[in-house]
mmCIF file of C-alpha atoms in Angstrom:
data_model
loop_
_atom_site.group_PDB
_atom_site.id
_atom_site.type_symbol
_atom_site.label_atom_id
_atom_site.label_comp_id
_atom_site.label_asym_id
_atom_site.label_seq_id
_atom_site.Cartn_x
_atom_site.Cartn_y
_atom_site.Cartn_z
ATOM 1 C CA UNK I 7 10.671 13.533 -23.956
ATOM 2 C CA UNK I 8 12.403 15.471 -21.173
ATOM 3 C CA UNK I 9 11.293 14.080 -17.821
ATOM 4 C CA UNK I 10 11.214 16.201 -14.713
ATOM 5 C CA UNK I 11 13.677 15.323 -11.977
ATOM 6 C CA UNK I 12 11.972 13.214 -9.333
ATOM 7 C CA UNK I 13 14.115 15.000 -6.742
ATOM 8 C CA UNK I 14 12.414 18.249 -7.798
ATOM 9 C CA UNK I 15 9.000 16.683 -7.208
ATOM 10 C CA UNK I 16 9.986 15.703 -3.681
ATOM 11 C CA UNK I 17 11.588 19.117 -3.016
ATOM 12 C CA UNK I 18 8.472 20.938 -4.227
ATOM 13 C CA UNK I 19 6.139 18.840 -2.072
ATOM 14 C CA UNK I 20 7.886 18.221 1.263
ATOM 15 C CA UNK I 21 4.583 17.424 2.994
ATOM 16 C CA UNK I 22 3.962 14.363 0.834
ATOM 17 C CA UNK I 23 5.224 11.798 3.327
ATOM 18 C CA UNK I 24 3.235 8.751 2.144
ATOM 19 C CA UNK I 25 4.691 7.421 -1.096
ATOM 20 C CA UNK I 26 3.169 4.634 -3.225
ATOM 21 C CA UNK I 27 4.260 2.998 -6.477
ATOM 22 C CA UNK I 28 1.592 1.109 -8.409
ATOM 23 C CA UNK I 29 1.319 -0.815 -11.651
ATOM 24 C CA UNK I 30 1.135 -4.290 -13.126
ATOM 25 C CA UNK I 31 3.265 -7.026 -11.632
ATOM 26 C CA UNK I 32 6.901 -7.211 -12.687
ATOM 27 C CA UNK I 33 7.293 -3.600 -13.852
ATOM 28 C CA UNK I 34 9.659 -2.452 -11.097
ATOM 29 C CA UNK I 35 7.452 -1.200 -8.241
ATOM 30 C CA UNK I 36 9.597 -2.804 -5.546
ATOM 31 C CA UNK I 37 12.805 -1.530 -7.174
ATOM 32 C CA UNK I 38 11.498 2.048 -7.326
ATOM 33 C CA UNK I 39 10.128 1.826 -3.789
ATOM 34 C CA UNK I 40 13.508 0.640 -2.446
ATOM 35 C CA UNK I 41 15.464 3.259 -4.428
ATOM 36 C CA UNK I 42 13.148 6.047 -3.237
ATOM 37 C CA UNK I 43 13.419 4.907 0.385
ATOM 38 C CA UNK I 44 17.221 4.781 0.007
ATOM 39 C CA UNK I 45 17.309 8.328 -1.449
ATOM 40 C CA UNK I 46 15.115 9.779 1.300
ATOM 41 C CA UNK I 47 17.131 8.029 4.035
ATOM 42 C CA UNK I 48 20.384 9.379 2.562
ATOM 43 C CA UNK I 49 18.822 12.863 2.644
ATOM 44 C CA UNK I 50 18.557 12.459 6.408
ATOM 45 C CA UNK I 51 14.916 11.425 6.750
ATOM 46 C CA UNK I 52 13.736 8.524 8.882
ATOM 47 C CA UNK I 53 12.023 6.190 6.402
ATOM 48 C CA UNK I 54 9.912 3.042 6.667
ATOM 49 C CA UNK I 55 9.393 1.008 3.500
ATOM 50 C CA UNK I 56 6.858 -1.764 3.862
ATOM 51 C CA UNK I 57 5.163 -4.308 1.665
ATOM 52 C CA UNK I 58 1.507 -5.298 1.665
ATOM 53 C CA UNK I 59 2.135 -8.015 -0.930
ATOM 54 C CA UNK I 60 1.798 -11.594 0.420
ATOM 55 C CA UNK I 61 4.454 -12.483 -2.186
ATOM 56 C CA UNK I 62 6.678 -9.708 -0.829
ATOM 57 C CA UNK I 63 10.176 -9.243 -2.242
ATOM 58 C CA UNK I 64 11.744 -6.632 0.035
ATOM 59 C CA UNK I 65 13.685 -9.472 1.632
ATOM 60 C CA UNK I 66 15.142 -10.276 -1.799
ATOM 61 C CA UNK I 67 15.948 -6.732 -2.870
ATOM 62 C CA UNK I 68 17.597 -5.782 0.437
ATOM 63 C CA UNK I 69 19.157 -9.270 0.724
ATOM 64 C CA UNK I 70 18.057 -9.465 4.331
ATOM 65 C CA UNK I 71 15.373 -11.699 5.871
ATOM 66 C CA UNK I 72 12.804 -9.248 7.228
ATOM 67 C CA UNK I 73 9.573 -11.228 6.714
ATOM 68 C CA UNK I 74 7.296 -10.953 9.725
ATOM 69 C CA UNK I 75 10.014 -9.401 11.879
ATOM 70 C CA UNK I 76 8.512 -5.898 12.162
ATOM 71 C CA UNK I 77 10.462 -2.761 11.157
ATOM 72 C CA UNK I 78 14.066 -3.868 10.537
ATOM 73 C CA UNK I 79 16.975 -1.457 10.138
ATOM 74 C CA UNK I 80 18.585 -1.785 6.715
ATOM 75 C CA UNK I 81 20.971 1.150 7.095
ATOM 76 C CA UNK I 82 20.939 4.406 9.082
ATOM 77 C CA UNK I 83 17.476 6.047 8.740
ATOM 78 C CA UNK I 84 16.085 3.239 6.557
ATOM 79 C CA UNK I 85 13.768 0.562 7.977
ATOM 80 C CA UNK I 86 11.923 -2.152 6.041
ATOM 81 C CA UNK I 87 8.967 -4.329 6.977
ATOM 82 C CA UNK I 88 7.187 -7.235 5.318
ATOM 83 C CA UNK I 89 3.781 -7.981 6.768
ATOM 84 C CA UNK I 90 3.144 -11.580 7.827
ATOM 85 C CA UNK I 91 -0.569 -11.857 7.022
ATOM 86 C CA UNK I 92 -0.849 -15.397 8.441
ATOM 87 C CA UNK I 93 0.490 -14.234 11.804
ATOM 88 C CA UNK I 94 -1.973 -11.327 11.788
ATOM 89 C CA UNK I 95 -4.860 -13.703 11.000
ATOM 90 C CA UNK I 96 -3.859 -15.889 13.965
ATOM 91 C CA UNK I 97 -3.827 -12.791 16.189
ATOM 92 C CA UNK I 98 -7.284 -11.900 14.835
ATOM 93 C CA UNK I 99 -8.600 -15.324 15.739
ATOM 94 C CA UNK I 100 -7.304 -15.058 19.293
ATOM 95 C CA UNK I 101 -8.735 -11.544 19.676
ATOM 96 C CA UNK I 102 -12.156 -12.841 18.563
ATOM 97 C CA UNK I 103 -11.944 -15.772 21.004
ATOM 98 C CA UNK I 104 -10.990 -13.461 23.871
ATOM 99 C CA UNK I 105 -13.841 -11.041 23.125
ATOM 100 C CA UNK I 106 -16.339 -13.927 23.064
ATOM 101 C CA UNK I 107 -14.954 -15.244 26.391
ATOM 102 C CA UNK I 108 -15.122 -11.750 27.946
ATOM 103 C CA UNK I 109 -18.593 -10.866 26.650
ATOM 104 C CA UNK I 110 -20.285 -14.149 27.546
ATOM 105 C CA UNK I 111 -18.221 -15.141 30.592
ATOM 106 C CA UNK I 112 -17.017 -18.364 28.952
ATOM 107 C CA UNK I 113 -13.937 -20.281 30.001
ATOM 108 C CA UNK I 114 -13.627 -21.959 26.609
ATOM 109 C CA UNK I 115 -14.986 -21.446 23.096
ATOM 110 C CA UNK I 116 -17.813 -23.843 22.059
ATOM 111 C CA UNK I 117 -16.767 -26.277 19.344
ATOM 112 C CA UNK I 118 -19.217 -24.959 16.720
ATOM 113 C CA UNK I 119 -18.003 -21.359 17.205
ATOM 114 C CA UNK I 120 -14.345 -22.483 17.047
ATOM 115 C CA UNK I 121 -15.123 -24.258 13.741
ATOM 116 C CA UNK I 122 -16.577 -21.045 12.363
ATOM 117 C CA UNK I 123 -13.508 -19.043 13.457
ATOM 118 C CA UNK I 124 -11.218 -21.580 11.785
ATOM 119 C CA UNK I 125 -13.272 -21.594 8.550
ATOM 120 C CA UNK I 126 -13.379 -17.794 8.368
ATOM 121 C CA UNK I 127 -9.581 -17.626 8.690
ATOM 122 C CA UNK I 128 -9.232 -19.693 5.500
ATOM 123 C CA UNK I 129 -11.140 -17.087 3.442
ATOM 124 C CA UNK I 130 -8.942 -14.934 1.135
ATOM 125 C CA UNK I 131 -10.812 -11.859 2.368
ATOM 126 C CA UNK I 132 -9.514 -12.537 5.885
ATOM 127 C CA UNK I 133 -5.910 -12.277 4.647
ATOM 128 C CA UNK I 134 -6.665 -9.018 2.815
ATOM 129 C CA UNK I 135 -8.408 -7.731 5.923
ATOM 130 C CA UNK I 136 -5.444 -8.685 8.113
ATOM 131 C CA UNK I 137 -3.008 -6.878 5.811
ATOM 132 C CA UNK I 138 -5.211 -3.813 5.679
ATOM 133 C CA UNK I 139 -5.491 -3.768 9.456
ATOM 134 C CA UNK I 140 -1.700 -3.979 9.794
ATOM 135 C CA UNK I 141 -1.285 -1.066 7.364
ATOM 136 C CA UNK I 142 -3.721 0.998 9.420
ATOM 137 C CA UNK I 143 -1.611 0.189 12.490
ATOM 138 C CA UNK I 144 1.572 1.343 10.735
ATOM 139 C CA UNK I 145 0.028 4.579 9.480
ATOM 140 C CA UNK I 146 -1.713 5.458 12.747
ATOM 141 C CA UNK I 147 1.290 4.699 14.989
ATOM 142 C CA UNK I 148 3.614 7.172 13.219
ATOM 143 C CA UNK I 149 7.302 7.472 14.148
ATOM 144 C CA UNK I 150 8.785 8.014 10.674
ATOM 145 C CA UNK I 151 9.245 11.013 8.373
ATOM 146 C CA UNK I 152 8.349 9.036 5.247
ATOM 147 C CA UNK I 153 6.345 5.882 4.558
ATOM 148 C CA UNK I 154 7.003 4.104 1.255
ATOM 149 C CA UNK I 155 4.330 1.509 0.317
ATOM 150 C CA UNK I 156 5.490 -1.310 -1.913
ATOM 151 C CA UNK I 157 2.017 -2.051 -3.270
ATOM 152 C CA UNK I 158 0.669 -5.297 -4.653
ATOM 153 C CA UNK I 159 -0.077 -5.470 -8.438
ATOM 154 C CA UNK I 160 -2.948 -3.430 -9.843
ATOM 155 C CA UNK I 161 -5.964 -5.671 -9.249
ATOM 156 C CA UNK I 162 -5.063 -6.382 -5.652
ATOM 157 C CA UNK I 163 -4.040 -2.764 -5.084
ATOM 158 C CA UNK I 164 -7.488 -1.602 -6.158
ATOM 159 C CA UNK I 165 -9.066 -4.112 -3.819
ATOM 160 C CA UNK I 166 -6.785 -2.995 -1.006
ATOM 161 C CA UNK I 167 -7.379 0.715 -1.602
ATOM 162 C CA UNK I 168 -11.131 0.168 -1.858
ATOM 163 C CA UNK I 169 -11.219 -1.605 1.493
ATOM 164 C CA UNK I 170 -11.075 1.690 3.379
ATOM 165 C CA UNK I 171 -14.315 2.911 1.800
ATOM 166 C CA UNK I 172 -15.957 -0.536 2.007
ATOM 167 C CA UNK I 173 -15.023 -0.927 5.692
ATOM 168 C CA UNK I 174 -16.098 2.617 6.453
ATOM 169 C CA UNK I 175 -19.514 2.166 4.828
ATOM 170 C CA UNK I 176 -20.077 -1.213 6.490
ATOM 171 C CA UNK I 177 -19.016 -0.097 9.953
ATOM 172 C CA UNK I 178 -20.970 3.147 9.557
ATOM 173 C CA UNK I 179 -24.155 1.152 8.899
ATOM 174 C CA UNK I 180 -23.564 -1.284 11.766
ATOM 175 C CA UNK I 181 -22.668 1.568 14.133
ATOM 176 C CA UNK I 182 -25.842 3.446 13.194
ATOM 177 C CA UNK I 183 -27.996 0.390 13.905
ATOM 178 C CA UNK I 184 -26.177 -0.214 17.168
ATOM 179 C CA UNK I 185 -26.726 3.391 18.264
ATOM 180 C CA UNK I 186 -30.438 3.122 17.434
ATOM 181 C CA UNK I 187 -30.715 -0.074 19.494
ATOM 182 C CA UNK I 188 -28.960 1.591 22.401
ATOM 183 C CA UNK I 189 -31.366 4.537 22.274
ATOM 184 C CA UNK I 190 -34.339 2.151 22.384
ATOM 185 C CA UNK I 191 -32.743 0.282 25.308
ATOM 186 C CA UNK I 192 -32.206 3.559 27.172
ATOM 187 C CA UNK I 193 -35.859 4.576 26.688
ATOM 188 C CA UNK I 194 -36.978 1.156 27.892
ATOM 189 C CA UNK I 195 -34.711 1.455 30.921
ATOM 190 C CA UNK I 196 -36.222 4.858 31.840
ATOM 191 C CA UNK I 197 -39.777 3.535 31.488
ATOM 192 C CA UNK I 198 -38.912 0.584 33.710
ATOM 193 C CA UNK I 199 -37.156 2.974 36.181
ATOM 194 C CA UNK I 200 -33.999 0.920 35.821
ATOM 195 C CA UNK I 201 -30.529 2.316 36.353
ATOM 196 C CA UNK I 202 -28.579 3.613 33.363
ATOM 197 C CA UNK I 203 -27.274 0.957 30.973
ATOM 198 C CA UNK I 204 -23.728 -0.234 31.204
ATOM 199 C CA UNK I 205 -21.345 1.069 28.578
ATOM 200 C CA UNK I 206 -21.953 -0.559 25.176
ATOM 201 C CA UNK I 207 -18.693 -2.475 24.548
ATOM 202 C CA UNK I 208 -19.657 -3.536 21.014
ATOM 203 C CA UNK I 209 -20.581 0.009 19.965
ATOM 204 C CA UNK I 210 -17.337 1.354 21.409
ATOM 205 C CA UNK I 211 -15.359 -1.294 19.501
ATOM 206 C CA UNK I 212 -17.083 -0.366 16.230
ATOM 207 C CA UNK I 213 -16.470 3.338 16.800
ATOM 208 C CA UNK I 214 -12.785 2.605 17.546
ATOM 209 C CA UNK I 215 -12.389 0.641 14.290
ATOM 210 C CA UNK I 216 -14.215 3.326 12.321
ATOM 211 C CA UNK I 217 -11.975 6.064 13.738
ATOM 212 C CA UNK I 218 -8.815 4.110 12.796
ATOM 213 C CA UNK I 219 -10.006 3.449 9.249
ATOM 214 C CA UNK I 220 -11.105 7.038 8.732
ATOM 215 C CA UNK I 221 -7.735 8.306 9.903
ATOM 216 C CA UNK I 222 -5.865 5.927 7.583
ATOM 217 C CA UNK I 223 -8.052 6.524 4.503
ATOM 218 C CA UNK I 224 -7.897 10.281 5.056
ATOM 219 C CA UNK I 225 -4.105 10.114 4.814
ATOM 220 C CA UNK I 226 -4.146 7.857 1.744
ATOM 221 C CA UNK I 227 -6.435 10.226 -0.162
ATOM 222 C CA UNK I 228 -4.885 13.515 0.953
ATOM 223 C CA UNK I 229 -3.094 15.177 -1.994
ATOM 224 C CA UNK I 230 -0.924 17.210 0.369
ATOM 225 C CA UNK I 231 0.321 14.174 2.284
ATOM 226 C CA UNK I 232 0.286 11.354 -0.240
ATOM 227 C CA UNK I 233 1.929 10.736 -3.621
ATOM 228 C CA UNK I 234 0.985 7.851 -5.890
ATOM 229 C CA UNK I 235 3.214 7.061 -8.871
ATOM 230 C CA UNK I 236 2.308 4.673 -11.691
ATOM 231 C CA UNK I 237 5.130 2.574 -13.140
ATOM 232 C CA UNK I 238 4.752 1.843 -16.867
ATOM 233 C CA UNK I 239 6.813 0.337 -19.674
ATOM 234 C CA UNK I 240 6.532 1.142 -23.416
ATOM 235 C CA UNK I 241 4.263 -1.808 -24.244
ATOM 236 C CA UNK I 242 0.694 -1.812 -25.550
ATOM 237 C CA UNK I 243 -1.003 -3.886 -22.851
ATOM 238 C CA UNK I 244 0.798 -2.076 -20.041
ATOM 239 C CA UNK I 245 -0.357 1.310 -21.370
ATOM 240 C CA UNK I 246 -3.968 0.114 -21.784
ATOM 241 C CA UNK I 247 -4.078 -1.472 -18.318
ATOM 242 C CA UNK I 248 -2.534 1.633 -16.747
ATOM 243 C CA UNK I 249 -5.174 3.877 -18.320
ATOM 244 C CA UNK I 250 -7.976 1.683 -16.953
ATOM 245 C CA UNK I 251 -6.344 1.501 -13.533
ATOM 246 C CA UNK I 252 -5.797 5.267 -13.347
ATOM 247 C CA UNK I 253 -9.507 5.796 -13.981
ATOM 248 C CA UNK I 254 -10.444 3.277 -11.284
ATOM 249 C CA UNK I 255 -7.956 4.738 -8.804
ATOM 250 C CA UNK I 256 -9.486 8.189 -9.304
ATOM 251 C CA UNK I 257 -12.823 6.768 -8.082
ATOM 252 C CA UNK I 258 -11.170 6.047 -4.747
ATOM 253 C CA UNK I 259 -9.674 9.571 -4.646
ATOM 254 C CA UNK I 260 -6.120 8.232 -4.725
ATOM 255 C CA UNK I 261 -3.952 11.305 -5.450
ATOM 256 C CA UNK I 262 -2.048 10.468 -8.654
ATOM 257 C CA UNK I 263 1.264 12.343 -8.830
ATOM 258 C CA UNK I 264 2.548 11.087 -12.182
ATOM 259 C CA UNK I 265 4.025 8.273 -14.253
ATOM 260 C CA UNK I 266 7.533 6.811 -14.355
ATOM 261 C CA UNK I 267 8.639 4.891 -17.440
ATOM 262 C CA UNK I 268 10.854 1.921 -16.696
ATOM 263 C CA UNK I 269 13.091 -0.462 -18.599
ATOM 264 C CA UNK I 270 14.008 1.739 -21.535
ATOM 265 C CA UNK I 271 16.472 0.096 -23.914
ATOM 266 C CA UNK I 272 19.251 2.632 -24.656
ATOM 267 C CA UNK I 273 18.461 4.328 -28.003
ATOM 268 C CA UNK I 274 22.141 4.629 -28.927
ATOM 269 C CA UNK I 275 22.124 0.881 -29.590
ATOM 270 C CA UNK I 276 20.265 1.642 -32.830
ATOM 271 C CA UNK I 277 23.512 2.866 -34.377
ATOM 272 C CA UNK I 278 25.378 -0.300 -33.528
ATOM 273 C CA UNK I 279 25.450 -3.776 -35.054
ATOM 274 C CA UNK I 280 22.686 -5.448 -33.049
ATOM 275 C CA UNK I 281 20.488 -8.525 -33.652
ATOM 276 C CA UNK I 282 17.107 -8.079 -35.419
ATOM 277 C CA UNK I 283 15.369 -9.040 -32.179
ATOM 278 C CA UNK I 284 16.839 -6.048 -30.363
ATOM 279 C CA UNK I 285 16.315 -3.712 -33.328
ATOM 280 C CA UNK I 286 12.628 -4.716 -33.417
ATOM 281 C CA UNK I 287 12.325 -4.128 -29.679
ATOM 282 C CA UNK I 288 13.808 -0.665 -30.115
ATOM 283 C CA UNK I 289 11.348 0.129 -32.942
ATOM 284 C CA UNK I 290 8.442 -1.029 -30.767
ATOM 285 C CA UNK I 291 9.739 1.031 -27.851
ATOM 286 C CA UNK I 292 10.017 4.130 -30.046
ATOM 287 C CA UNK I 293 6.403 3.708 -31.171
ATOM 288 C CA UNK I 294 4.970 3.229 -27.687
ATOM 289 C CA UNK I 295 7.022 6.066 -26.212
ATOM 290 C CA UNK I 296 5.176 8.346 -28.647
ATOM 291 C CA UNK I 297 1.888 6.804 -27.474
ATOM 292 C CA UNK I 298 2.888 7.365 -23.831
ATOM 293 C CA UNK I 299 3.863 10.963 -24.552
ATOM 294 C CA UNK I 300 0.586 11.738 -26.346
ATOM 295 C CA UNK I 301 -1.447 9.916 -23.675
ATOM 296 C CA UNK I 302 0.160 11.095 -20.418
ATOM 297 C CA UNK I 303 1.968 14.280 -21.557
ATOM 298 C CA UNK I 304 3.516 16.323 -18.761
ATOM 299 C CA UNK I 305 2.472 13.767 -16.137
ATOM 300 C CA UNK I 306 5.567 11.738 -17.086
ATOM 301 C CA UNK I 307 8.103 12.402 -14.363
ATOM 302 C CA UNK I 308 11.062 10.169 -15.188
ATOM 303 C CA UNK I 309 12.372 7.644 -17.699
ATOM 304 C CA UNK I 310 14.582 4.903 -16.292
ATOM 305 C CA UNK I 311 16.807 2.652 -18.426
ATOM 306 C CA UNK I 312 16.910 -1.122 -18.322
ATOM 307 C CA UNK I 313 19.707 -2.216 -15.986
ATOM 308 C CA UNK I 314 22.160 -4.841 -17.154
ATOM 309 C CA UNK I 315 21.567 -6.899 -13.991
ATOM 310 C CA UNK I 316 19.012 -7.362 -11.195
ATOM 311 C CA UNK I 317 18.643 -4.521 -8.732
ATOM 312 C CA UNK I 318 19.382 -6.303 -5.464
ATOM 313 C CA UNK I 319 21.647 -5.243 -2.615
ATOM 314 C CA UNK I 320 22.371 -1.696 -1.446
ATOM 315 C CA UNK I 321 25.036 -0.841 -4.087
ATOM 316 C CA UNK I 322 22.578 -1.544 -6.967
ATOM 317 C CA UNK I 323 19.715 0.160 -5.095
ATOM 318 C CA UNK I 324 21.930 3.247 -4.689
ATOM 319 C CA UNK I 325 22.745 3.132 -8.394
ATOM 320 C CA UNK I 326 19.042 3.036 -9.254
ATOM 321 C CA UNK I 327 18.364 5.880 -6.798
ATOM 322 C CA UNK I 328 20.979 8.047 -8.565
ATOM 323 C CA UNK I 329 19.350 7.279 -11.935
ATOM 324 C CA UNK I 330 15.965 8.319 -10.548
ATOM 325 C CA UNK I 331 16.995 11.300 -8.408
ATOM 326 C CA UNK I 332 20.389 12.432 -9.734
ATOM 327 C CA UNK I 333 23.354 13.109 -7.463
ATOM 328 C CA UNK I 334 22.603 13.497 -3.779
#
């Protein structure tokens, strides 16, 4: 198995500025995301790496508390951000309260409506929605050459990636109904010889949200702008889950760029005096590498060895980046 240099992939596709690593939990997505962001920053690009995982670990890998602090400079050209979903939910709640006060001329929110707002904030979907909204903000605002998404594990990633299409369909339906109602109101106003209706604030809000989501989802599904890499290890369940996930991801038009194998035990150990446990692991690895090769073929872009220690701190991240991208 001779993997292609990841640096070559990036050189061949300079327009792919939105980079995502996906896969099961614990396979090395955050490590690869950090190493890729480091490599791109060292190449002179302005890079933002951010996490949409509520259990984010960018703080741990960069050894710097960045949670909820917005884009934080890690080193020249490299910025990292961990999204504080709870803070975003609180902002949501206040936005809803303010819109109700503005629309109905209230000085305070009635108790029963406040109870509903509080209950809705406790729903898991609200947290997912808050994270998604923050990601849309990051993508739409711009300001960086590259965006590296440290995605949540597979199941949540699918939910997250599907939210764009779900939101779009839902808002499209609501907007259509709202437009129909406005047309009826306008006809009624003409018949009654009333002046033209005031601007429809709710319709404008829906159209604004729809435009933001469309812009974000268009980027995430654009093969020229976005690269999605699956991280796999030579293990049966990982391979099976990755195959299922790749099929599901294709339904959401996520542009799959290839697979990166992680945590390879060095083969040269076979010729040394090693415990049976390690020899068995090597035999299993050899078997599943053949399965990976026959299953994914030339879509395999890199094979990364198991490190002897955790990848945390810039020196280890740089070391991983040089394994993935070669000298730079």
